[in-house]
Structures are given as structure tokens and as C-alpha cells.
CSV table of C-alpha atoms in Angstrom, one decimal:
chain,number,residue,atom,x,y,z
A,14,UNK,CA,-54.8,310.2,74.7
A,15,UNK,CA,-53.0,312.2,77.4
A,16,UNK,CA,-54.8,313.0,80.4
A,17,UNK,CA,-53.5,315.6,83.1
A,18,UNK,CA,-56.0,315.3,86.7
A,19,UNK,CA,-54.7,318.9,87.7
A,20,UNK,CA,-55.3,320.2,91.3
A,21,UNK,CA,-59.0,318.6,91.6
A,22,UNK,CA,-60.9,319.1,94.1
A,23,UNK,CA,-64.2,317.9,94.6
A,24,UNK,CA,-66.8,317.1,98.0
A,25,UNK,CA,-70.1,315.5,98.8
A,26,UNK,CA,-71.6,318.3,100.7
A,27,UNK,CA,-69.7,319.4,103.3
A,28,UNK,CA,-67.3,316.9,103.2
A,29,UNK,CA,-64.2,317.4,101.1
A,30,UNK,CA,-63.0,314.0,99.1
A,31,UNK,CA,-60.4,315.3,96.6
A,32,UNK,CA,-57.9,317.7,98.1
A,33,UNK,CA,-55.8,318.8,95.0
A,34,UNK,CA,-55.3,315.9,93.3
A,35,UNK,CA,-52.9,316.0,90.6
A,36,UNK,CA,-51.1,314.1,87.9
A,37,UNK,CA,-50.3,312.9,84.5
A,38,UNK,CA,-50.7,309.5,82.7
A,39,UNK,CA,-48.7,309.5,79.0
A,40,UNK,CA,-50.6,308.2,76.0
A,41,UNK,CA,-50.5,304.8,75.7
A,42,UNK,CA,-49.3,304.5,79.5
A,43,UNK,CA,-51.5,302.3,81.8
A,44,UNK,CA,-52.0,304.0,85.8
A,45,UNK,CA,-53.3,302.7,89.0
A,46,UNK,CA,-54.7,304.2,91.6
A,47,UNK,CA,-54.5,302.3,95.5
A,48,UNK,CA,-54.9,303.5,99.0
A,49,UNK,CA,-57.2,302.7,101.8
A,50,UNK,CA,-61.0,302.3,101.5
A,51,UNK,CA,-62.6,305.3,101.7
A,52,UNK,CA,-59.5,307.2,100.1
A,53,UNK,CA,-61.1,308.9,97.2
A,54,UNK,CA,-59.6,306.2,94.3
A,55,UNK,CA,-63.2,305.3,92.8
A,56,UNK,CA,-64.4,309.2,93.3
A,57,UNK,CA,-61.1,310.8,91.0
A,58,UNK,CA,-62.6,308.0,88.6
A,59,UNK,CA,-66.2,309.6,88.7
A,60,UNK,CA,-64.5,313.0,87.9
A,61,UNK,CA,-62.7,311.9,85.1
A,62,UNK,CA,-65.7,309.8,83.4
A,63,UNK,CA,-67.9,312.9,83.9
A,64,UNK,CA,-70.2,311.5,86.8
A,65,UNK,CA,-69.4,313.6,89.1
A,66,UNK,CA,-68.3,317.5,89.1
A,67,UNK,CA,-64.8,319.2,89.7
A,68,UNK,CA,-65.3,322.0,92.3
A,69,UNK,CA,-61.6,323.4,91.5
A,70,UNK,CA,-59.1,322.7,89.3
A,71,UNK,CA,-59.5,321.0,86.0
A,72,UNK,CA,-59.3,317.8,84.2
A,73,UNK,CA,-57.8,317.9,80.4
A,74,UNK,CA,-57.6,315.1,77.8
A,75,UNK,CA,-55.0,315.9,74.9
A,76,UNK,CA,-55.0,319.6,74.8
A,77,UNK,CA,-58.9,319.5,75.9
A,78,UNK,CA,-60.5,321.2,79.4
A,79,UNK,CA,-63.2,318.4,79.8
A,80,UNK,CA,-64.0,318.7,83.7
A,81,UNK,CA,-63.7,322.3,85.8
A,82,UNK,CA,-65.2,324.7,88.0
A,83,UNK,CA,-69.0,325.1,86.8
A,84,UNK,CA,-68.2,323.1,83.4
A,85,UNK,CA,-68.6,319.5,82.5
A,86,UNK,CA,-68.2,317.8,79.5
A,87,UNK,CA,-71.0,314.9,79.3
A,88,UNK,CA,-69.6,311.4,79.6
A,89,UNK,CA,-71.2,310.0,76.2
A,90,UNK,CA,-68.8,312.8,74.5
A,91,UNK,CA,-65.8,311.7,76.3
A,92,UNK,CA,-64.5,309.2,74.1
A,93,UNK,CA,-64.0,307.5,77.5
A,94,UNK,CA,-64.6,304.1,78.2
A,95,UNK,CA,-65.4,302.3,81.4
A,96,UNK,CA,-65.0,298.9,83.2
A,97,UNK,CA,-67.3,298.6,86.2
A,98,UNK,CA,-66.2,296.4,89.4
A,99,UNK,CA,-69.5,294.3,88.8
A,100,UNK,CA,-69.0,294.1,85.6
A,101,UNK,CA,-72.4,295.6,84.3
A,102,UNK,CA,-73.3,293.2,81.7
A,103,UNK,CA,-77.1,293.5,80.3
A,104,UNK,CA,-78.0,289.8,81.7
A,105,UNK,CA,-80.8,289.6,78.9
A,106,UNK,CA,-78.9,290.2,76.4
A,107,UNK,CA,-76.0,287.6,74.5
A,108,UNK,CA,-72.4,288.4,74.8
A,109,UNK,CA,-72.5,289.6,71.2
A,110,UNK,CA,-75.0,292.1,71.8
A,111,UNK,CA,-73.7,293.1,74.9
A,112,UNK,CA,-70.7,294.2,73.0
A,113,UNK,CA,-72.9,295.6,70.5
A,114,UNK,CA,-75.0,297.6,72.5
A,115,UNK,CA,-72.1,300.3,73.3
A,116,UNK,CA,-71.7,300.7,69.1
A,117,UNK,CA,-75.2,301.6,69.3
A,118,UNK,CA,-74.3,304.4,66.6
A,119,UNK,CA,-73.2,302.6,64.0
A,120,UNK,CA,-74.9,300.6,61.0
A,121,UNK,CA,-76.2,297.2,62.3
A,122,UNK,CA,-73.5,295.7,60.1
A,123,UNK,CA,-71.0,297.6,61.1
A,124,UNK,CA,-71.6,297.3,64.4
A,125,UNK,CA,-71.8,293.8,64.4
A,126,UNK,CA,-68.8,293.4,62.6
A,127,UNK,CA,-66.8,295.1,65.2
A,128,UNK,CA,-68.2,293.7,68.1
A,129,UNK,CA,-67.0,289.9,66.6
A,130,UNK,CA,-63.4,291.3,65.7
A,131,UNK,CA,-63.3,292.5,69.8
A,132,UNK,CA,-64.5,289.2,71.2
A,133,UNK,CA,-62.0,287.7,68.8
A,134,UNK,CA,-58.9,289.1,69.9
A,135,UNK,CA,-59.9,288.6,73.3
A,136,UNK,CA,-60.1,284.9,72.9
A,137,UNK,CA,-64.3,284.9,73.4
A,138,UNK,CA,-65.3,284.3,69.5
A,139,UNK,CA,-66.6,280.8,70.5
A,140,UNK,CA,-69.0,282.6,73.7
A,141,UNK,CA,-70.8,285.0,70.9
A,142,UNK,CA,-74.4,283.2,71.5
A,143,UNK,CA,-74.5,282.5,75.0
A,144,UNK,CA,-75.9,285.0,78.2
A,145,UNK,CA,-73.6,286.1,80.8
A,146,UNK,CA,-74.7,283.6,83.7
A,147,UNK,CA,-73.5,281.4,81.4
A,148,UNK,CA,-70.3,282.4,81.3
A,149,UNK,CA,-67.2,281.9,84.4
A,150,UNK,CA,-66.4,284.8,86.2
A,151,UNK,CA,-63.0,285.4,83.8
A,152,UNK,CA,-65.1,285.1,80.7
A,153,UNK,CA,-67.5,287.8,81.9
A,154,UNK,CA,-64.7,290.1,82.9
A,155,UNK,CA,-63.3,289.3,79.4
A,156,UNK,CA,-66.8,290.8,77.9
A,157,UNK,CA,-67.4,293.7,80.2
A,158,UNK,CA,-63.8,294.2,79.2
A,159,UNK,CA,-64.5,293.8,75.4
A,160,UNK,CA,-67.9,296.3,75.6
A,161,UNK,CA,-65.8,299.1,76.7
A,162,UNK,CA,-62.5,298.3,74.3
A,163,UNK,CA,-65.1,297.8,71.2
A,164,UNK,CA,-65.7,301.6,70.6
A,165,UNK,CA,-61.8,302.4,70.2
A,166,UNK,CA,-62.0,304.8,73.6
A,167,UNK,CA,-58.6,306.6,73.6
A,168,UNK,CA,-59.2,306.0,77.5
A,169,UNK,CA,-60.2,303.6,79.5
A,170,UNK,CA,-61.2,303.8,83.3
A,171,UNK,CA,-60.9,300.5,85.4
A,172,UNK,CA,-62.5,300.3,88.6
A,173,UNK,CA,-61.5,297.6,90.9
A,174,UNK,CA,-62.0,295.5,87.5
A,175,UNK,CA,-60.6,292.1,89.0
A,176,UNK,CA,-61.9,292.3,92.7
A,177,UNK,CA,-64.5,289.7,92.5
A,178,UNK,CA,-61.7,286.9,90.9
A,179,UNK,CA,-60.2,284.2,92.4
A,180,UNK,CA,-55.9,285.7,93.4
A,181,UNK,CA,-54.6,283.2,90.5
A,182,UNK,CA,-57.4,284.5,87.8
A,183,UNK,CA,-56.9,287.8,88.8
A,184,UNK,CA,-53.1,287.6,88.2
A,185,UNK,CA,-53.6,285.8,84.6
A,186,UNK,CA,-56.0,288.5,83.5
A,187,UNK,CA,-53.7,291.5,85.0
A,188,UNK,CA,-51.3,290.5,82.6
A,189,UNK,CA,-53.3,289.9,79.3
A,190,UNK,CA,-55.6,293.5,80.0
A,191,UNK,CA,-52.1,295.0,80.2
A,192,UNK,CA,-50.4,293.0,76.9
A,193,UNK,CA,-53.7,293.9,75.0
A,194,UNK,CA,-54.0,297.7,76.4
A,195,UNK,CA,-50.5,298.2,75.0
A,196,UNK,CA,-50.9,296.4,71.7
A,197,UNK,CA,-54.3,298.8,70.9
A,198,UNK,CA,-52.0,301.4,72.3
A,199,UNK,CA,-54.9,302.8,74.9
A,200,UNK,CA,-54.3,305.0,77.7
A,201,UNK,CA,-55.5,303.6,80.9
A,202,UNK,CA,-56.2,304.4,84.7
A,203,UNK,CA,-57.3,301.9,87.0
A,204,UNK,CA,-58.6,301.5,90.7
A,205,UNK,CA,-57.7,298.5,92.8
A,206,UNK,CA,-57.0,297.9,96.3
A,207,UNK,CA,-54.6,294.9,94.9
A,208,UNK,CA,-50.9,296.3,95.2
A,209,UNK,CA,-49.6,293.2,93.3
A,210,UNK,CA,-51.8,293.8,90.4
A,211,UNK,CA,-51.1,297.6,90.6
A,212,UNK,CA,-47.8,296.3,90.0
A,213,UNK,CA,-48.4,294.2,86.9
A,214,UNK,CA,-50.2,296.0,85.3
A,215,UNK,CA,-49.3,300.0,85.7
A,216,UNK,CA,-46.2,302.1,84.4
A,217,UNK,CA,-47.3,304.9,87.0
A,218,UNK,CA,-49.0,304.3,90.8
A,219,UNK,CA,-50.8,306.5,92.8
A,220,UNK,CA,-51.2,306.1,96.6
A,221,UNK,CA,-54.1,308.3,98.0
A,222,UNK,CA,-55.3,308.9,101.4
A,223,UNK,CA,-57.5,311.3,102.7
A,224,UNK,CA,-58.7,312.5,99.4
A,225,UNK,CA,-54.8,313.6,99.0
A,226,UNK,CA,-52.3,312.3,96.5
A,227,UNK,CA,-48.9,311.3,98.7
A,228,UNK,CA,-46.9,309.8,95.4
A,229,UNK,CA,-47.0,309.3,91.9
A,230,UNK,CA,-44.4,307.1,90.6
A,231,UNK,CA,-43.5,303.8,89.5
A,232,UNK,CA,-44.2,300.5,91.3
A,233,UNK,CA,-39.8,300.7,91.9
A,234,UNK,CA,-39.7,304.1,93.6
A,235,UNK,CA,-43.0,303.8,95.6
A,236,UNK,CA,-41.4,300.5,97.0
A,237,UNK,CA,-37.3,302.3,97.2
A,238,UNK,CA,-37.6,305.8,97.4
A,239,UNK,CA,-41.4,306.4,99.1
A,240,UNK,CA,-42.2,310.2,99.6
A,241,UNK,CA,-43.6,309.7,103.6
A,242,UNK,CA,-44.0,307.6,106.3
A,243,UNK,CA,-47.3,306.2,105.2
A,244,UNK,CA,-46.0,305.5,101.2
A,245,UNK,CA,-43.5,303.1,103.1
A,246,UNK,CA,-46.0,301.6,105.2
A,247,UNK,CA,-48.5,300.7,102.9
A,248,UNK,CA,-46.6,299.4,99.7
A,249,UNK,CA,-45.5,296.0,100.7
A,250,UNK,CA,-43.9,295.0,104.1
A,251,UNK,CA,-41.6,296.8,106.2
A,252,UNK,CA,-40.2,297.8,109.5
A,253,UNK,CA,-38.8,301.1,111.1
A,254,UNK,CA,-36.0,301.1,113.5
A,255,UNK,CA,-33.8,303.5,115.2
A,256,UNK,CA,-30.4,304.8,113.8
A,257,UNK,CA,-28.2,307.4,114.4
A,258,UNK,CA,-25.8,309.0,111.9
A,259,UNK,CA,-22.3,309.3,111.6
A,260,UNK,CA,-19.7,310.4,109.2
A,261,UNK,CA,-19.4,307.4,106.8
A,262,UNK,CA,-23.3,306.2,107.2
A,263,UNK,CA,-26.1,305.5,109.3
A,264,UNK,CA,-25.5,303.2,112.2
A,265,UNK,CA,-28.7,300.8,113.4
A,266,UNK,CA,-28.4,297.4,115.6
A,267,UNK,CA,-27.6,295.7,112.2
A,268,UNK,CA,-24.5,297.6,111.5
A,269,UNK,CA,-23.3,300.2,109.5
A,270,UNK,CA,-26.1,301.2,106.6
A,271,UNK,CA,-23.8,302.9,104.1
A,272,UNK,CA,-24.9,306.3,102.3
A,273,UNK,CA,-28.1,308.1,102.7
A,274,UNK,CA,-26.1,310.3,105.1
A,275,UNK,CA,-24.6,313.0,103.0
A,276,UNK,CA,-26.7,315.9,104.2
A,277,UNK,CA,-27.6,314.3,107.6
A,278,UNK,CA,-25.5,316.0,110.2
A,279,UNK,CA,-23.6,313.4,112.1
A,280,UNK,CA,-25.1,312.7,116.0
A,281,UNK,CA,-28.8,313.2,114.1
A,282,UNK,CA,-31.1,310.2,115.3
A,283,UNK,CA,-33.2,309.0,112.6
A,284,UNK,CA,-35.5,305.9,111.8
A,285,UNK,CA,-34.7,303.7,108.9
A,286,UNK,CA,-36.9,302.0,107.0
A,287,UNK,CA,-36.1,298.3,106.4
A,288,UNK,CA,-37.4,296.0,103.8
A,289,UNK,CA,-37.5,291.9,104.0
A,290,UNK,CA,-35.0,292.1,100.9
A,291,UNK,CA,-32.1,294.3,103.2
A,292,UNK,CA,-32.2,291.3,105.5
A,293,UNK,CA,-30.0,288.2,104.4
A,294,UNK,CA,-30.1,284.5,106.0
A,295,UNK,CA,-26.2,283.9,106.6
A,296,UNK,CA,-25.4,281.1,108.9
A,297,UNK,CA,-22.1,282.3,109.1
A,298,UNK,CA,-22.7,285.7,110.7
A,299,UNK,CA,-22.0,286.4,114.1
A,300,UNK,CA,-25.5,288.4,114.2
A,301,UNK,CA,-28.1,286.5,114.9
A,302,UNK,CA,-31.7,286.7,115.5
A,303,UNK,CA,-34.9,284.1,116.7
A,304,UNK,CA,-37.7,283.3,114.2
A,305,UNK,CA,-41.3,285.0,115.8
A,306,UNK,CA,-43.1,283.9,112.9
A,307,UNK,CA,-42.6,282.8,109.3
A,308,UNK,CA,-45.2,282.7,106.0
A,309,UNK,CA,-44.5,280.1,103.8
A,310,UNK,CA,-45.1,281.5,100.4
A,311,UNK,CA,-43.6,278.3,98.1
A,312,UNK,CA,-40.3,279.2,96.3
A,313,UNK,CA,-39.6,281.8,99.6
A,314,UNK,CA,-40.4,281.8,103.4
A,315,UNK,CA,-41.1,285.7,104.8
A,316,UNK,CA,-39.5,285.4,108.5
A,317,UNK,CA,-40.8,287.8,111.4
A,318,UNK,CA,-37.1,288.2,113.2
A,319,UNK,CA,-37.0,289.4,117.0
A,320,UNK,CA,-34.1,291.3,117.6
A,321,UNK,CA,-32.8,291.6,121.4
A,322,UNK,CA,-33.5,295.0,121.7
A,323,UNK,CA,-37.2,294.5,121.2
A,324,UNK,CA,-37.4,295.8,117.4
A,325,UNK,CA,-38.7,293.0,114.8
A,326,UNK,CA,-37.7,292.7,111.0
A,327,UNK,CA,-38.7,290.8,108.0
A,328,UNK,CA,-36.3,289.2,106.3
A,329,UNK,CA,-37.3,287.2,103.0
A,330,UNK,CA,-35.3,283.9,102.9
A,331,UNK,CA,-35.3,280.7,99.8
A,332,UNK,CA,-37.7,278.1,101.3
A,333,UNK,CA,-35.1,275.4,101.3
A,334,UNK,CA,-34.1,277.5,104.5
A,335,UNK,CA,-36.7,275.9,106.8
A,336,UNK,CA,-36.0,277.3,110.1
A,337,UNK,CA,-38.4,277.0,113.2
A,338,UNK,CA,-39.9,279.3,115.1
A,339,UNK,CA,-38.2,280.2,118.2
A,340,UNK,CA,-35.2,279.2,116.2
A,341,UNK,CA,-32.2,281.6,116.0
A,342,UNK,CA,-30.6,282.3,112.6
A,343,UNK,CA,-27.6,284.2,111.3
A,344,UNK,CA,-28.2,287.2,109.8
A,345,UNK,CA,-27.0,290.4,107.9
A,346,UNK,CA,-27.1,294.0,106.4
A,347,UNK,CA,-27.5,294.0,102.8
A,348,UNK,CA,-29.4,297.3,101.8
A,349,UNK,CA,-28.4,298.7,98.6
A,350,UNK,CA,-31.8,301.9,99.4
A,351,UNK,CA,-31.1,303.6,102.4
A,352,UNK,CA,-34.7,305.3,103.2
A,353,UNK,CA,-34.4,307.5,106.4
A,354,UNK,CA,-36.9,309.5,108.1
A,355,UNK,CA,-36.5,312.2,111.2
A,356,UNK,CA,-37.7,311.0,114.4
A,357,UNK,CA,-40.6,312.9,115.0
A,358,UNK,CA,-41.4,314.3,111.4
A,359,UNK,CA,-43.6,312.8,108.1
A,360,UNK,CA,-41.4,313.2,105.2
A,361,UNK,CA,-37.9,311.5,104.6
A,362,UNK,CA,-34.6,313.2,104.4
A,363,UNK,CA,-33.5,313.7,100.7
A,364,UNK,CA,-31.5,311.3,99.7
């Protein structure tokens, strides 16, 4: 299924939550929606499942108008399926028939026949007789998972799906939803305040603030080529520092940043953006800089770097290179994305 969010709008009372949201998942493609709390994320959810109503603008499945001004398809005819963040499942009832009770519509034999092949080939064929409390907190994801695959929805809503796992759990189970959506071949949208699993498990990313969609794009351009200032703040680490442009480049306290200056007009002062991957240890470079603080993350160390003229970078470094902090280590320019944006403006130059 192909679903197209065009131009929504919708608002609690007064207050306006969607501001013309807009975009386009491919069927079969997986999305992800991130942003602040607060943002909207869980609400453009609502307005796809049918919960809530579109006050402009329109929501279309296929070739299908299924949400728009005045009109609402109901959710039981949406084909749509629906993972809750608390995972929903009927504690009275065994995992089977918890799988079961979302085929209510077909024959008891068919239905049951269904729900086993789900559980199967999601690994939970030996949980069939057993309650929910019984179950670990993967497992029960696994069957609030399995209810809403069991019915063959040709779209399936996530919210926050994963938010109550341990990080390593929720990793593993990123990666198998993903594996399994694309082997059923399901069309997918999912909310999560988890940029790393946004980035397992989605072809397209959304980052929304304000009820406002800022990009839609792949986890490699939100990260390279962000649309705004607040794009490059929010998807993973960072820094902004001062440069000024010149004929062959863009010239910070590093050195020379080549490209990303072709329609720049040379004397323009801009800000850069600089990632911790731009930033190379190099004991044998003349450029140095002290260690402020460092994150020991196993196979790699992320340094905080204080540069002399006050600004600070990240600079992400093999852990075999154990330096101190207040220690000062060679450094250098390796940026292969140069992202600028004007000094007093939102949007970065084109590059």
C-alpha cells in the first residue's frame, strides 16, 4: 500500500498540532517519524489510523481519499494495522487468542490457523498457551507485533513500539521487525523518539517540530545534507563554528573546507556545521587541540575538543587512542559534506 499524508492539518481546539504535514512512504517502504516531545509524531499517527480527524488537506492510501475535511473513513475499514507503545495485549486472554481476537471475522478454524502460522514465523509457536505476564518484555512486543501483522494489514502504524525495552533488546528487535516487514512486503510508518532505531529500521525519516514537517529524507541526508538549522542539531552530534568564504572554499580555524562555496560570494561569513566524523586524531599535525571531555563508547571514544578560540568540536576517535582529559592532541580537517548556513538566517545555502 502507498500512502501519501498531503498538507494535513489538524488541532485540539484552539491549538493547532499539524501545520501541513506532508509526505509519501512507497509500498513496501518502512518510515519513521522523530522530533521532540510534544512535536505532533503520535498525533499524524491518530490521523492516519482514523482516530482523529483532518481539518485540511487529505490523507490517501493507494489511489483512496481515506481522511479529509468533514470525511473519515472508520479505522476497522482501513486495512490498517496498529502497534501500541504499551503494547495493548488482552491480559486475560493466551497469546493465541490474543492473536486471534483481531481475526475475529473469520471461521474459528481459520482463524486459528492463521494466528499459529504468525506466532510461528515470529519465533513464539512454543508461547501459544501462556498469558502475557508470563511472557519477557521482548516476547510481548513479539505478540502485540504478531496481533496486528495476523490480518495481512497493507499498513502498519508503530508507535514508539520499542520504548519500554532494554537499548540492546530494542536494537535486536529493530532489526528483525524490519527483516520480517520487508519479507511480508508491508508498508510501514513508525514513531520513536530513538534516532538510532529510526535509523535501522526506516528507508525514509521525518523530523517534526512544532506540528511542522522540516525534512523527509533518508537517515544519510538528514545526517549530510539537513534542510535547517534545527535538522542538524537534532540528528546526532554536532557543532557550528564560524567561517568565512573565499574563492577556492570556505576557510574556518581548521583550515581550508573545500567546496560548498560555488554560489557563496567570497568575503560572505557563514557558519559551518561540523560533525565528529570531519574531525581526525593525527599526532602528526601541527593543529592541535585539549581534550574537555571524552565518552567512551567501546570500539570508539567521542572527544569534546576545546579549540583556542573558545569554539568546541567532537571528533570521533578508535578507542585504542586513549587520551586524557586536559590532554592536547593533534588534529585535522577531513570533511568530505560541507553544510553551511548564513549567519543570522534558518536555512542552509544550496549546496
Amino acid at each position: 500500500m502507498r500512502l501519501e499524508v498531503d498538507n494535513v492539518v489538524q488541532a485540539y481546539r484552539t491549538r493547532q498540532v499539524l501545520q501541513g504535514i506532508s509526505f509519501q512512504i512507497e509500498a513496501g517502504d518502512i518510515g519513521c517519524l522523530i522530533g521532540p516531545s510534544g512535536c505532533g509524531k503520535t498525533t499524524v499517527l491518530r490521523c492516519i489510523a482514523g482516530f482523529e480527524p483532518v481539518l485540511e488537506g487529505q490523507i490517501i492510501t493507494d489511489d483512496a481519499v481515506i481522511s479529509g475535511p468533514g470525511f473519515t473513513v472508520p479505522p476497522e475499514h482501513r486495512g490498517i494495522g496498529m502497534v501500541f507503545q504499551d503494547f495493548a495485549l488482552l491480559p486475560h486472554l493466551k497469546v493465541l487468542e490474543n492473536v486471534e481476537f483481531g481475526l475475529h471475522s473469520l471461521p474459528s478454524t481459520a482463524r486459528r490457523e492463521q494466528a499459529l502460522a504468525t506466532l510461528s514465523s515470529m519465533g513464539l509457536a512454543g508461547t501459544i498457551d501462556v498469558y502475557p505476564h508470563e511472557l519477557s518484555g521482548g516476547q510481548q512486543q513479539r505478540v502485540a507485533l504478531a496481533r496486528a501483522l495476523a490480518p495481512n494489514p497493507k499498513l502498519l502504524l508503530m508507535d514508539e513500539p520499542f520504548s519500554s525495552l532494554d537499548a540492546e533488546l530494542r536494537h535486536r528487535l529493530s532489526i528483525e521487525v524490519r527483516e520480517l516487514l520487508k519479507e511480508r512486503g508491508t508498508t510501514a510508518l513508525m514513531v520513536t523518539h530513538d534516532q538510532q532505531e529510526a535509523f535501522s529500521i526506516a528507508d525514509k525519516i521525518g523530523v517534526i517540530l512544532d506540528g511542522r514537517l522540516m525534512q523527509w529524507d533518508s537517515a544519510y541526508q538528514l545526517y549530510h545534507e539537513p534542510a535547517n538549522r534545527f535538522v542538524a542539531d537534532f540528528i546526532g552530534r554536532g557543532v557550528i563554528v564560524s567561517g568565512l568564504v573565499e574563492e577556492d572554499g570556505i576557510r574556518i580555524e581548521l583550515g581550508l573546507l573545500k567546496g560548498g562555496s560555488a554560489i557563496l560570494t567570497p568575503g560572505t561569513s557563514v557558519d559551518v556545521l561540523l560533525r565528529p566524523d570531519d574531525i581526525v586524531h593525527d599526532d602528526d599535525s601541527k593543529l592541535t587541540a585539549m581534550v574537555c571531555h571524552k565518552e567512551f563508547r567501546g570500539a570508539d571514544i567521542l572527544y569534546t575538543l576545546c579549540m583556542e578560540c573558545g569554539d568546541h568540536l567532537y571528533a570521533l576517535v578508535p578507542s585504542h587512542h586513549n587520551h586524557n582529559v586536559g590532554e592536547h592532541i593533534g588534529v585535522r580537517l577531513e570533511a568530505d559534506h560541507v553544510v553551511t548556513f548564513p549567519k543570522h538566517g534558518d536555512e542552509k545555502h544550496p549546496r
